[in-house]
C-alpha cells in the first residue's frame, strides 16, 4: 500500500483561498463526471454484447495496442484471456488507486465454475457467468460502481480532513506547502518573483483564559476576517495555532504586496468578541521572496518565518534587508504624503515653453515639488509612483490643477500676453466620476478661459483608456481644454487608434531629442512623429532641449515649440516671473544649476 504522503498528493487542489473556504472536499466537484468502464474482454461475442450495453450508460474505454488508456477508469470488465494479458497493468492501476476501491469484474464461462479460481483472487472483486444475462450484469456493474463512488467520496473526504484545518476550514500547512511548491515551480518557469507571507496573530492568551473552544472560535473569526480583507485569488492557509500563510501570484509587484499587508493590518482596527469578551488583535507579518531569498518552497517559507521573528506590530518584515528598506521607504512615503496633502507641503514649479524661431514665451508646464519641513525638496520620481499605486495621485493632481489655475489668475496683467498652462494628470483622474465637471468648475472659479489649459497624459495611459474615459476627455475638448500626449513615441502607438483620441498636441520625448541630429534611429522616429502630427493637424512640442544644435535641427524639421534646460529649468513661481521680466538673451547663461535638478524625472518631473 502506498504511504500516506503519496495518497494525499494524488488528490491535488491548486485552487484559491475561496475554494478552500467552502468547507467541501474537492472530490465532490467531480460527481457529475460520467462513470468510466474499461472493457478488456477478448471473446468477440461477449465484447460486442457488453460494449453495446455499456455505451448506453457509461463512458466506454478500450485498450489501444499493448497498453491501457492513460485516462483513469472506475470499473474494469475482463474475461479469462484478457485477465492473463492485462494482469500486470490492472494490478498497477489498483495499486495507484489504493486504498480507494477500484473494482474488476470477471466474465467467467459456466464450465469454469468447477475449476480453482484462486488465480483471480488478487484482482477480481466480482464475476458474472457467460452466457451473459444482461439484467444480472447491469445490477452487478451498478453495485460495483456505487461502491467505487462511495470509496472515492470517502477518500476525498479523508484527504480533505488531512489537508485542512478543522477549526477554520482553511488549508493546513501540508496543503499550503503543496501549493507553495507548485507556485514556486510556476514562478521559475515564467521567471517571476513570488512572495510567501506569514501572519502571526497572538491567540495563546485566548486559549489560556477561554480554553480550546475559545481558541477555535477566535481562529475561525480571524480566518473569516482575513478572507474578507484579502483578494479572492490569494491562497490562504492556517499553518499553526497562531500563524496563517499567504501565497501571492507570481509577478505580483512590491506595491501590491504592501497593499495586501496593509489590509492584513486592518485586523487590528476593531476587536473581535469571543464568549462575551472583546479581544484586540495585533498581527505581525513576515515575508520571504522567491528567488531573492531562497530557491525552493521550504526555504522560502523558512525565510518568511525568520523575518516574522523580527517583525513588530507595525510594518511588515522582509527577510531581505534591501527589500525591507524599500518597503519601509514606500510605507513611510505614503504616510508622509497624507501629511503633505494636509500640511500644504507641495509647491508648484514651472518650466517655460518657447517658440523655437524667436524664443517667444508661449506657455509653461506646471510641475509639482514636495518640500519637507526640513526644507529639503523631494524629486517627483521619488514620490509620484507611490502616490499612483496608493490612489493618492488623484488628490495630488487636483491640488496641482487648483494651484495652476490660481497662478494663472495671479499672472493676469494689462498688456501681458496670457500664458497657456500644461498640467499633468493620470488615467486614475479621468476615471473619477465627474472629472470633466470638476475641471470646468475649477476654470470658472479662477476665471480662466478653457483654451489656456492643457491636460497632459502619458501615451500608455491614453491608449489603455476605455470608451467612457475617452468620452470624458472629449467633453473637456468640447469645452475648449487642450489634451496632450506626453512622452510620445515611448509607448505602443497605434495609428488606427490615434485618430480617435481627443487630443490636440504631441510632445516628442526627450529620449529622441537628445541626439536627434546624430542618431539615425531617433532622427527617423522624430520625423515620423512630426509627420503624424502634421497629418492629424496636431500641435508639436519637443521636450528636453539642452543644446542650441538640437534646437536648430528641430527647427529644420518644422517643430514650432520646445522646452528644456536650454531655455529654462523648472523654477518656483517667483523665479519664473523674474525670468519673464528679464528675458535673458543668452539662454546658455541659465544652464548652471545645482546637482539636484539632474534628478528630475520625465512626466511630472522635468523636461
Coordinates of C-alpha atoms in Angstrom, one line a residue:
X1 CA 0.0 0.0 0.0
X2 CA 1.4 3.5 -0.8
X3 CA 2.4 5.6 2.1
X4 CA 0.1 8.4 3.4
X5 CA 2.0 11.2 1.7
X6 CA 1.6 9.6 -1.7
X7 CA -2.1 9.1 -1.1
X8 CA -2.6 12.8 -0.3
X9 CA -0.6 14.2 -3.2
X10 CA -2.7 12.1 -5.7
X11 CA -5.7 14.3 -4.8
X12 CA -4.3 17.8 -5.6
X13 CA -6.1 21.1 -5.1
X14 CA -4.4 24.2 -6.6
X15 CA -7.4 26.4 -6.2
X16 CA -7.7 29.7 -4.3
X17 CA -8.5 30.5 -0.8
X18 CA -12.1 30.9 -1.8
X19 CA -12.1 27.3 -3.0
X20 CA -10.6 26.1 0.2
X21 CA -13.0 28.1 2.3
X22 CA -16.1 26.3 1.1
X23 CA -15.7 23.6 3.6
X24 CA -16.3 20.9 1.0
X25 CA -13.9 18.2 -0.1
X26 CA -12.6 18.8 -3.6
X27 CA -13.8 15.4 -4.8
X28 CA -17.4 16.5 -4.7
X29 CA -16.9 18.7 -7.6
X30 CA -16.5 15.6 -9.8
X31 CA -19.8 14.0 -9.0
X32 CA -21.3 15.0 -12.4
X33 CA -18.5 13.3 -14.4
X34 CA -19.6 10.2 -16.4
X35 CA -18.5 6.9 -14.9
X36 CA -15.8 5.2 -17.0
X37 CA -15.8 1.4 -17.7
X38 CA -12.7 -0.3 -19.2
X39 CA -13.6 -3.3 -21.3
X40 CA -10.9 -5.9 -21.6
X41 CA -13.0 -8.8 -23.0
X42 CA -11.3 -10.7 -25.8
X43 CA -14.2 -13.0 -26.7
X44 CA -15.8 -11.3 -29.7
X45 CA -19.4 -12.2 -28.9
X46 CA -19.2 -11.1 -25.3
X47 CA -17.2 -8.0 -26.1
X48 CA -19.8 -6.8 -28.7
X49 CA -22.7 -7.5 -26.4
X50 CA -21.1 -5.8 -23.4
X51 CA -19.9 -2.8 -25.4
X52 CA -23.5 -2.2 -26.8
X53 CA -24.9 -2.2 -23.3
X54 CA -22.1 -0.1 -21.6
X55 CA -22.2 2.6 -24.2
X56 CA -25.8 3.4 -23.3
X57 CA -25.0 4.1 -19.6
X58 CA -21.2 4.8 -19.2
X59 CA -18.2 6.1 -20.9
X60 CA -16.7 3.1 -22.6
X61 CA -12.9 2.7 -22.7
X62 CA -10.9 0.0 -24.5
X63 CA -7.1 -0.6 -24.8
X64 CA -5.1 0.8 -27.6
X65 CA -2.4 -1.5 -28.7
X66 CA -0.5 -3.2 -25.8
X67 CA -1.2 -0.5 -23.2
X68 CA -4.2 0.5 -21.2
X69 CA -5.6 4.1 -21.7
X70 CA -3.9 6.8 -19.6
X71 CA -7.3 8.1 -18.5
X72 CA -8.4 6.7 -15.2
X73 CA -11.4 4.3 -15.0
X74 CA -14.0 3.3 -12.4
X75 CA -14.6 -0.3 -13.4
X76 CA -12.7 -2.9 -15.4
X77 CA -14.6 -5.8 -17.1
X78 CA -12.3 -8.6 -18.1
X79 CA -12.6 -12.3 -19.3
X80 CA -10.0 -15.1 -18.8
X81 CA -7.8 -14.3 -21.8
X82 CA -8.0 -10.6 -21.1
X83 CA -7.1 -11.2 -17.4
X84 CA -4.0 -13.0 -18.4
X85 CA -2.9 -10.4 -20.9
X86 CA -3.6 -7.3 -18.7
X87 CA -3.0 -8.8 -15.3
X88 CA 0.2 -6.7 -14.5
X89 CA -1.3 -3.4 -15.7
X90 CA -4.5 -3.9 -13.9
X91 CA -2.5 -4.7 -10.7
X92 CA -0.6 -1.4 -11.2
X93 CA -3.8 0.6 -11.7
X94 CA -5.4 -0.8 -8.5
X95 CA -2.1 -0.1 -6.6
X96 CA -2.2 3.5 -7.8
X97 CA -5.7 4.0 -6.5
X98 CA -5.1 2.2 -3.2
X99 CA -6.6 2.4 -0.7
X100 CA -9.5 3.7 -2.8
X101 CA -11.6 0.8 -4.2
X102 CA -11.1 0.1 -7.9
X103 CA -13.3 -2.8 -8.9
X104 CA -12.6 -5.5 -11.5
X105 CA -15.4 -7.8 -12.8
X106 CA -14.6 -11.1 -14.4
X107 CA -16.7 -12.7 -17.1
X108 CA -16.5 -16.4 -16.5
X109 CA -17.8 -19.3 -18.6
X110 CA -20.1 -21.6 -16.7
X111 CA -17.9 -24.6 -17.4
X112 CA -15.1 -22.9 -15.4
X113 CA -17.1 -22.7 -12.2
X114 CA -15.8 -26.0 -11.0
X115 CA -12.1 -25.1 -11.5
X116 CA -9.9 -23.4 -8.9
X117 CA -10.4 -19.7 -9.1
X118 CA -7.5 -18.7 -6.8
X119 CA -5.5 -17.2 -9.7
X120 CA -8.1 -14.4 -9.9
X121 CA -8.5 -13.6 -6.2
X122 CA -5.7 -10.9 -6.1
X123 CA -7.5 -8.7 -8.6
X124 CA -11.1 -9.8 -9.2
X125 CA -13.9 -8.3 -7.0
X126 CA -17.0 -9.8 -8.7
X127 CA -17.8 -12.2 -11.6
X128 CA -20.6 -12.8 -14.0
X129 CA -21.4 -16.0 -15.8
X130 CA -21.3 -16.4 -19.5
X131 CA -23.7 -16.6 -21.5
X132 CA -24.3 -13.1 -20.0
X133 CA -27.6 -12.2 -18.5
X134 CA -27.9 -8.5 -19.3
X135 CA -30.0 -7.7 -16.3
X136 CA -27.7 -9.6 -13.9
X137 CA -24.7 -7.9 -15.4
X138 CA -26.3 -4.4 -15.2
X139 CA -27.1 -4.9 -11.5
X140 CA -23.6 -6.2 -10.6
X141 CA -21.9 -3.5 -12.5
X142 CA -24.1 -0.8 -10.9
X143 CA -23.3 -2.2 -7.4
X144 CA -19.6 -2.1 -8.1
X145 CA -19.7 1.4 -9.5
X146 CA -21.8 2.6 -6.5
X147 CA -19.1 1.1 -4.2
X148 CA -16.5 2.8 -6.2
X149 CA -18.3 6.2 -5.9
X150 CA -18.6 5.9 -2.2
X151 CA -15.0 4.9 -1.8
X152 CA -13.9 8.0 -3.9
X153 CA -16.1 10.3 -1.8
X154 CA -14.8 8.8 1.4
X155 CA -11.2 9.1 0.2
X156 CA -11.7 12.6 -0.9
X157 CA -13.3 13.5 2.4
X158 CA -10.4 11.9 4.3
X159 CA -7.9 13.7 2.2
X160 CA -9.8 16.9 2.9
X161 CA -9.6 16.3 6.6
X162 CA -5.9 15.5 6.4
X163 CA -5.2 18.7 4.4
X164 CA -7.5 21.2 6.1
X165 CA -7.7 22.9 9.5
X166 CA -10.7 21.6 11.4
X167 CA -11.5 24.8 13.2
X168 CA -11.3 27.2 10.2
X169 CA -11.8 25.1 7.1
X170 CA -8.7 26.6 5.6
X171 CA -5.9 24.5 4.1
X172 CA -3.3 23.4 6.7
X173 CA 0.5 23.6 6.4
X174 CA 0.7 20.3 4.4
X175 CA -1.6 21.6 1.6
X176 CA 0.0 25.0 1.9
X177 CA 3.4 23.5 1.2
X178 CA 2.0 21.6 -1.8
X179 CA 0.6 24.8 -3.2
X180 CA 3.7 26.8 -2.5
X181 CA 5.9 24.1 -4.2
X182 CA 3.7 24.3 -7.3
X183 CA 3.7 28.1 -7.2
X184 CA 7.5 28.3 -6.9
X185 CA 7.8 25.9 -9.9
X186 CA 5.4 28.0 -11.9
X187 CA 7.3 31.2 -10.9
X188 CA 10.6 29.6 -12.1
X189 CA 9.1 28.8 -15.5
X190 CA 7.9 32.4 -16.1
X191 CA 10.9 33.9 -14.3
X192 CA 8.9 36.0 -11.8
X193 CA 9.2 36.8 -8.1
X194 CA 6.9 35.0 -5.7
X195 CA 6.1 36.2 -2.1
X196 CA 5.3 33.9 0.8
X197 CA 3.6 35.8 3.6
X198 CA 3.3 34.6 7.2
X199 CA 0.9 36.4 9.5
X200 CA 1.2 35.9 13.3
X201 CA -1.9 36.6 15.4
X202 CA -1.3 36.1 19.1
X203 CA -4.1 33.8 20.4
X204 CA -2.4 31.7 23.1
X205 CA -3.7 34.0 25.7
X206 CA -7.2 33.3 24.5
X207 CA -6.6 29.6 25.0
X208 CA -5.2 30.1 28.5
X209 CA -8.2 32.2 29.5
X210 CA -11.1 30.6 27.5
X211 CA -9.8 27.1 26.7
X212 CA -9.7 25.3 23.3
X213 CA -13.3 26.2 22.5
X214 CA -12.5 29.9 22.8
X215 CA -9.3 29.4 20.8
X216 CA -11.2 27.7 17.9
X217 CA -13.8 30.5 17.9
X218 CA -11.1 33.1 17.8
X219 CA -9.2 31.3 15.0
X220 CA -12.4 30.9 13.0
X221 CA -13.2 34.6 13.4
X222 CA -9.7 35.7 12.4
X223 CA -9.9 33.5 9.3
X224 CA -13.2 34.9 8.3
X225 CA -11.8 38.4 8.6
X226 CA -8.8 37.6 6.6
X227 CA -10.9 36.1 3.8
X228 CA -13.0 39.3 3.8
X229 CA -9.9 41.5 3.7
X230 CA -7.9 39.7 1.1
X231 CA -8.4 39.2 -2.6
X232 CA -10.1 36.0 -3.7
X233 CA -7.1 34.9 -5.8
X234 CA -4.8 34.7 -2.8
X235 CA -4.1 31.3 -1.4
X236 CA -4.7 31.5 2.4
X237 CA -3.9 28.7 4.9
X238 CA -3.7 28.2 8.6
X239 CA -0.2 27.0 9.4
X240 CA -0.1 26.7 13.2
X241 CA -2.2 27.8 16.1
X242 CA -1.2 31.4 15.7
X243 CA 0.1 31.6 12.1
X244 CA -1.6 32.0 8.8
X245 CA 0.1 31.7 5.4
X246 CA -0.4 33.6 2.1
X247 CA 0.9 33.0 -1.4
X248 CA 0.8 35.8 -3.9
X249 CA 0.6 35.3 -7.6
X250 CA 3.9 35.1 -9.4
X251 CA 4.9 38.5 -10.6
X252 CA 2.9 40.4 -8.0
X253 CA 4.5 43.9 -7.6
X254 CA 6.0 45.2 -4.4
X255 CA 3.3 47.8 -4.3
X256 CA 0.6 45.2 -4.4
X257 CA 2.3 43.0 -1.7
X258 CA 2.5 46.0 0.6
X259 CA -1.2 46.8 -0.1
X260 CA -2.0 43.2 0.9
X261 CA -0.1 43.7 4.1
X262 CA -2.0 47.0 4.8
X263 CA -5.2 45.0 4.5
X264 CA -4.0 42.4 6.9
X265 CA -3.1 45.1 9.4
X266 CA -6.7 46.2 9.4
X267 CA -7.3 43.2 11.7
X268 CA -6.1 45.5 14.5
X269 CA -8.7 48.2 13.7
X270 CA -11.5 46.5 15.6
X271 CA -11.6 43.8 18.4
X272 CA -13.3 40.5 18.0
X273 CA -15.8 39.2 20.5
X274 CA -15.3 35.7 21.9
X275 CA -17.6 34.2 24.5
X276 CA -18.6 37.7 25.5
X277 CA -15.1 39.1 25.8
X278 CA -13.5 41.7 23.4
X279 CA -10.2 40.5 22.1
X280 CA -7.8 43.0 20.4
X281 CA -5.7 41.7 17.6
X282 CA -2.1 42.7 16.8
X283 CA -0.9 40.9 13.7
X284 CA 2.8 40.7 12.8
X285 CA 3.9 39.9 9.2
X286 CA 7.0 38.2 7.8
X287 CA 7.7 37.8 4.1
X288 CA 10.1 35.6 2.1
X289 CA 10.7 36.0 -1.6
X290 CA 11.5 33.5 -4.4
X291 CA 14.1 33.6 -5.8
X292 CA 15.7 36.5 -4.0
X293 CA 15.8 34.8 -0.6
X294 CA 15.6 31.1 -1.4
X295 CA 15.2 28.7 -4.4
X296 CA 12.6 26.2 -3.1
X297 CA 9.3 26.3 -1.3
X298 CA 10.5 25.0 2.1
X299 CA 13.4 27.6 2.2
X300 CA 11.1 30.4 1.1
X301 CA 8.7 29.7 4.0
X302 CA 11.6 29.4 6.4
X303 CA 12.7 32.9 5.3
X304 CA 9.2 34.3 5.9
X305 CA 9.1 32.7 9.4
X306 CA 12.6 34.1 10.1
X307 CA 11.5 37.5 9.1
X308 CA 8.4 37.1 11.2
X309 CA 10.6 36.7 14.3
X310 CA 12.0 40.2 13.7
X311 CA 8.6 41.8 12.9
X312 CA 6.8 44.2 15.1
X313 CA 3.0 45.0 15.3
X314 CA 3.5 47.7 12.7
X315 CA 5.3 47.3 9.4
X316 CA 5.8 44.0 7.6
X317 CA 9.2 42.5 7.9
X318 CA 11.1 41.2 4.9
X319 CA 13.8 38.6 5.1
X320 CA 16.0 40.6 2.7
X321 CA 17.4 43.8 4.2
X322 CA 17.4 45.6 0.9
X323 CA 13.8 44.7 0.2
X324 CA 12.9 45.7 3.8
X325 CA 14.5 49.1 3.2
X326 CA 12.4 49.6 0.0
X327 CA 9.2 48.5 1.7
X328 CA 9.8 50.8 4.7
X329 CA 10.5 53.7 2.4
X330 CA 7.3 53.0 0.5
X331 CA 5.2 52.8 3.6
X332 CA 6.7 55.9 5.1
X333 CA 6.4 57.8 1.9
X334 CA 2.7 57.0 1.7
X335 CA 2.2 58.2 5.3
X336 CA 4.1 61.4 4.7
X337 CA 2.2 62.0 1.5
X338 CA -1.0 62.2 3.6
X339 CA 0.7 64.7 5.9
X340 CA 1.9 66.7 2.8
X341 CA -1.6 67.0 1.4
X342 CA -2.9 68.1 4.8
X343 CA 0.0 70.3 5.7
X344 CA 0.4 72.2 2.4
X345 CA 3.9 70.9 1.7
X346 CA 3.6 70.8 -2.0
X347 CA 4.9 73.5 -4.3
X348 CA 4.3 74.2 -8.0
X349 CA 7.3 74.9 -10.2
X350 CA 7.1 75.9 -13.8
X351 CA 9.1 75.3 -16.9
X352 CA 8.9 77.7 -19.9
X353 CA 7.7 76.6 -23.4
X354 CA 9.0 78.8 -26.1
X355 CA 8.8 79.2 -29.9
X356 CA 12.0 77.8 -31.4
X357 CA 12.3 80.5 -34.1
X358 CA 12.3 83.7 -31.8
X359 CA 12.2 82.1 -28.3
X360 CA 9.0 83.9 -27.5
X361 CA 7.3 82.5 -24.4
X362 CA 4.0 80.8 -25.3
X363 CA 3.3 78.7 -22.2
X364 CA 4.6 76.9 -19.1
X365 CA 4.3 73.4 -17.8
X366 CA 3.3 73.0 -14.1
X367 CA 5.5 70.6 -12.2
X368 CA 4.9 69.5 -8.6
X369 CA 7.6 69.6 -5.9
X370 CA 7.4 68.3 -2.4
X371 CA 9.3 70.4 0.2
X372 CA 9.7 68.6 3.5
X373 CA 9.5 70.5 6.8
X374 CA 13.3 70.3 6.9
X375 CA 13.5 72.4 3.8
X376 CA 14.7 69.5 1.5
X377 CA 12.9 69.1 -1.8
X378 CA 11.8 65.6 -2.8
X379 CA 12.1 65.0 -6.6
X380 CA 8.9 63.8 -8.3
X381 CA 10.3 60.5 -9.2
X382 CA 10.7 59.7 -5.5
X383 CA 7.1 60.0 -4.6
X384 CA 4.7 60.1 -7.6
X385 CA 4.9 56.3 -8.2
X386 CA 3.9 55.8 -4.5
X387 CA 1.0 58.3 -5.0
X388 CA -0.2 56.4 -8.1
X389 CA -0.1 53.0 -6.5
X390 CA -1.9 54.1 -3.4
X391 CA -4.6 56.2 -5.2
X392 CA -3.3 59.4 -3.6
X393 CA -2.4 60.7 -7.1
X394 CA -6.0 62.0 -7.7
X395 CA -5.7 64.2 -4.6
X396 CA -2.2 65.3 -5.7
X397 CA -3.3 66.1 -9.3
X398 CA -6.4 68.0 -8.0
X399 CA -4.1 70.2 -5.9
X400 CA -1.8 70.8 -8.9
X401 CA -4.8 71.8 -11.1
X402 CA -6.2 74.1 -8.5
X403 CA -2.8 75.7 -7.8
X404 CA -2.0 76.1 -11.5
X405 CA -5.3 77.9 -12.2
X406 CA -4.8 80.1 -9.2
X407 CA -1.3 81.0 -10.5
X408 CA -2.7 81.9 -14.0
X409 CA -5.2 84.2 -12.3
X410 CA -2.5 85.9 -10.4
X411 CA -0.4 86.4 -13.5
X412 CA -3.1 88.4 -15.3
X413 CA -1.8 91.9 -16.0
X414 CA -2.9 94.5 -18.5
X415 CA -0.7 94.2 -21.6
X416 CA 0.8 90.9 -20.7
X417 CA 0.1 88.0 -23.1
X418 CA -1.8 85.2 -21.3
X419 CA 0.2 82.0 -21.0
X420 CA -1.0 78.6 -21.7
X421 CA -0.6 76.2 -18.8
X422 CA 0.1 72.5 -19.2
X423 CA -0.9 70.3 -16.2
X424 CA -0.1 66.6 -15.9
X425 CA -2.9 64.2 -15.0
X426 CA -3.2 60.4 -14.7
X427 CA -5.6 57.8 -16.0
X428 CA -7.0 57.5 -12.5
X429 CA -8.1 61.1 -12.6
X430 CA -10.1 60.6 -15.8
X431 CA -11.8 57.6 -14.3
X432 CA -13.2 59.6 -11.4
X433 CA -16.9 60.3 -11.8
X434 CA -17.5 64.0 -12.6
X435 CA -13.8 64.7 -13.5
X436 CA -14.7 66.9 -16.5
X437 CA -17.2 68.9 -14.4
X438 CA -14.5 69.4 -11.7
X439 CA -12.0 70.7 -14.2
X440 CA -14.6 73.1 -15.7
X441 CA -15.6 74.3 -12.3
X442 CA -12.0 75.0 -11.3
X443 CA -11.5 77.1 -14.5
X444 CA -14.7 79.0 -13.8
X445 CA -13.7 79.6 -10.2
X446 CA -10.5 81.3 -11.2
X447 CA -12.0 82.9 -14.3
X448 CA -9.6 81.1 -16.7
X449 CA -10.5 80.7 -20.4
X450 CA -10.6 76.9 -21.1
X451 CA -8.2 77.3 -24.1
X452 CA -5.4 78.3 -21.8
X453 CA -5.4 74.9 -20.0
X454 CA -3.7 71.8 -21.5
X455 CA -4.0 68.5 -19.8
X456 CA -1.1 66.0 -20.3
X457 CA -1.4 62.2 -20.1
X458 CA 1.3 59.7 -20.9
X459 CA 1.0 57.8 -24.2
X460 CA 0.4 54.4 -22.4
X461 CA -2.4 55.7 -20.1
X462 CA -4.2 57.2 -23.1
X463 CA -4.1 54.1 -25.2
X464 CA -5.3 52.0 -22.2
X465 CA -8.5 54.1 -21.7
X466 CA -11.9 52.7 -22.3
X467 CA -14.8 54.4 -24.2
X468 CA -16.1 56.2 -21.1
X469 CA -12.7 57.7 -20.2
X470 CA -12.3 58.9 -23.8
X471 CA -15.8 60.4 -23.7
X472 CA -14.7 62.4 -20.6
X473 CA -11.7 63.8 -22.4
X474 CA -14.0 64.5 -25.4
X475 CA -16.2 66.5 -23.1
X476 CA -13.3 68.6 -22.0
X477 CA -12.2 69.1 -25.6
X478 CA -15.6 70.3 -26.4
X479 CA -15.4 72.8 -23.6
X480 CA -12.1 74.2 -25.1
X481 CA -9.5 72.4 -22.9
X482 CA -6.5 71.0 -24.8
X483 CA -5.2 67.5 -24.4
X484 CA -1.6 66.4 -25.0
X485 CA 0.1 63.1 -25.2
X486 CA 3.3 63.3 -23.1
X487 CA 6.5 61.3 -23.9
X488 CA 5.1 60.4 -27.3
X489 CA 6.9 57.6 -29.0
X490 CA 8.0 55.7 -25.9
X491 CA 4.8 53.6 -25.6
X492 CA 2.9 51.5 -28.1
X493 CA 1.3 53.9 -30.5
X494 CA -1.4 52.6 -32.8
X495 CA -2.1 54.6 -35.9
X496 CA -5.5 53.1 -36.2
X497 CA -6.3 54.3 -32.7
X498 CA -4.5 57.7 -32.7
X499 CA -7.1 59.5 -34.8
X500 CA -9.9 58.5 -32.4
X501 CA -8.2 60.2 -29.4
X502 CA -9.5 63.6 -28.4
X503 CA -6.0 65.2 -28.4
X504 CA -4.5 68.4 -29.6
X505 CA -0.8 68.1 -29.0
X506 CA 2.0 65.5 -29.3
X507 CA 5.1 66.0 -27.1
X508 CA 8.3 64.5 -28.5
X509 CA 10.1 62.7 -25.7
X510 CA 13.5 63.8 -24.5
X511 CA 14.9 60.4 -25.4
X512 CA 14.5 61.2 -29.1
X513 CA 15.6 64.8 -28.8
X514 CA 18.9 64.1 -27.1
X515 CA 20.8 63.0 -30.2
X516 CA 18.2 63.8 -32.9
X517 CA 20.8 65.3 -35.2
X518 CA 23.3 62.4 -35.0
X519 CA 21.3 59.2 -34.3
X520 CA 19.6 57.8 -37.4
X521 CA 17.0 55.8 -35.5
X522 CA 16.0 58.8 -33.2
X523 CA 16.0 61.0 -36.2
X524 CA 13.7 58.7 -38.1
X525 CA 11.3 58.4 -35.2
X526 CA 11.2 62.1 -34.6
X527 CA 10.5 62.8 -38.3
X528 CA 7.7 60.2 -38.2
X529 CA 6.1 61.8 -35.1
X530 CA 6.2 65.2 -36.8
X531 CA 4.6 63.8 -39.9
X532 CA 1.9 62.2 -37.8
X533 CA 1.2 65.4 -36.0
X534 CA 1.0 67.3 -39.3
X535 CA -1.3 64.8 -40.9
X536 CA -3.6 64.8 -37.9
X537 CA -3.3 68.6 -37.6
X538 CA -1.9 68.4 -34.1
X539 CA 0.4 70.8 -32.3
X540 CA 4.0 69.6 -31.6
X541 CA 6.3 70.3 -28.6
X542 CA 9.8 69.0 -28.3
X543 CA 10.8 68.2 -24.7
X544 CA 14.3 68.2 -23.1
X545 CA 16.1 70.6 -25.5
X546 CA 19.5 71.2 -23.9
X547 CA 21.7 72.5 -26.8
X548 CA 21.5 75.1 -29.5
X549 CA 22.3 72.3 -32.0
X550 CA 19.3 70.3 -31.0
X551 CA 17.1 73.5 -31.3
X552 CA 18.4 74.4 -34.7
X553 CA 17.9 70.9 -36.1
X554 CA 14.4 70.6 -34.7
X555 CA 13.6 73.9 -36.4
X556 CA 14.7 72.4 -39.7
X557 CA 12.2 69.6 -39.0
X558 CA 9.5 72.3 -38.6
X559 CA 9.0 71.8 -34.8
X560 CA 7.5 75.1 -33.6
X561 CA 7.7 74.9 -29.8
X562 CA 10.1 73.4 -27.3
X563 CA 11.1 73.3 -23.7
X564 CA 14.2 72.2 -21.9
X565 CA 17.3 73.4 -19.9
X566 CA 18.4 75.5 -22.9
X567 CA 15.6 77.9 -22.2
X568 CA 14.8 77.4 -18.6
X569 CA 14.8 74.8 -15.9
X570 CA 11.7 74.1 -13.7
X571 CA 11.6 77.0 -11.2
X572 CA 9.3 78.4 -8.4
X573 CA 6.7 81.0 -9.4
X574 CA 8.8 83.9 -8.2
X575 CA 11.8 82.9 -10.3
X576 CA 9.6 82.3 -13.3
X577 CA 8.1 85.8 -13.0
X578 CA 11.7 87.3 -12.8
X579 CA 12.7 85.1 -15.8
X580 CA 9.8 86.5 -17.8
X581 CA 10.8 90.1 -16.9
X582 CA 14.5 89.6 -17.6
X583 CA 14.1 87.5 -20.8
X584 CA 17.8 86.6 -20.8
X585 CA 19.1 87.0 -24.3
X586 CA 21.6 84.2 -24.0
X587 CA 19.8 81.0 -22.9
X588 CA 23.2 79.3 -22.2
X589 CA 23.6 81.6 -19.2
X590 CA 20.9 79.7 -17.4
X591 CA 22.5 76.2 -17.7
X592 CA 24.3 76.3 -14.3
X593 CA 22.2 74.9 -11.5
X594 CA 22.8 72.7 -8.5
X595 CA 23.1 69.0 -8.9
X596 CA 19.6 68.4 -7.5
X597 CA 18.0 69.4 -10.8
X598 CA 19.7 66.5 -12.5
X599 CA 17.5 64.1 -10.6
X600 CA 14.3 65.5 -12.2
X601 CA 12.2 62.8 -13.9
X602 CA 10.1 62.8 -17.0
X603 CA 6.3 63.3 -16.9
X604 CA 5.7 65.3 -13.8
X605 CA 9.4 65.8 -13.4
X606 CA 11.5 67.9 -15.7
X607 CA 11.8 68.1 -19.5

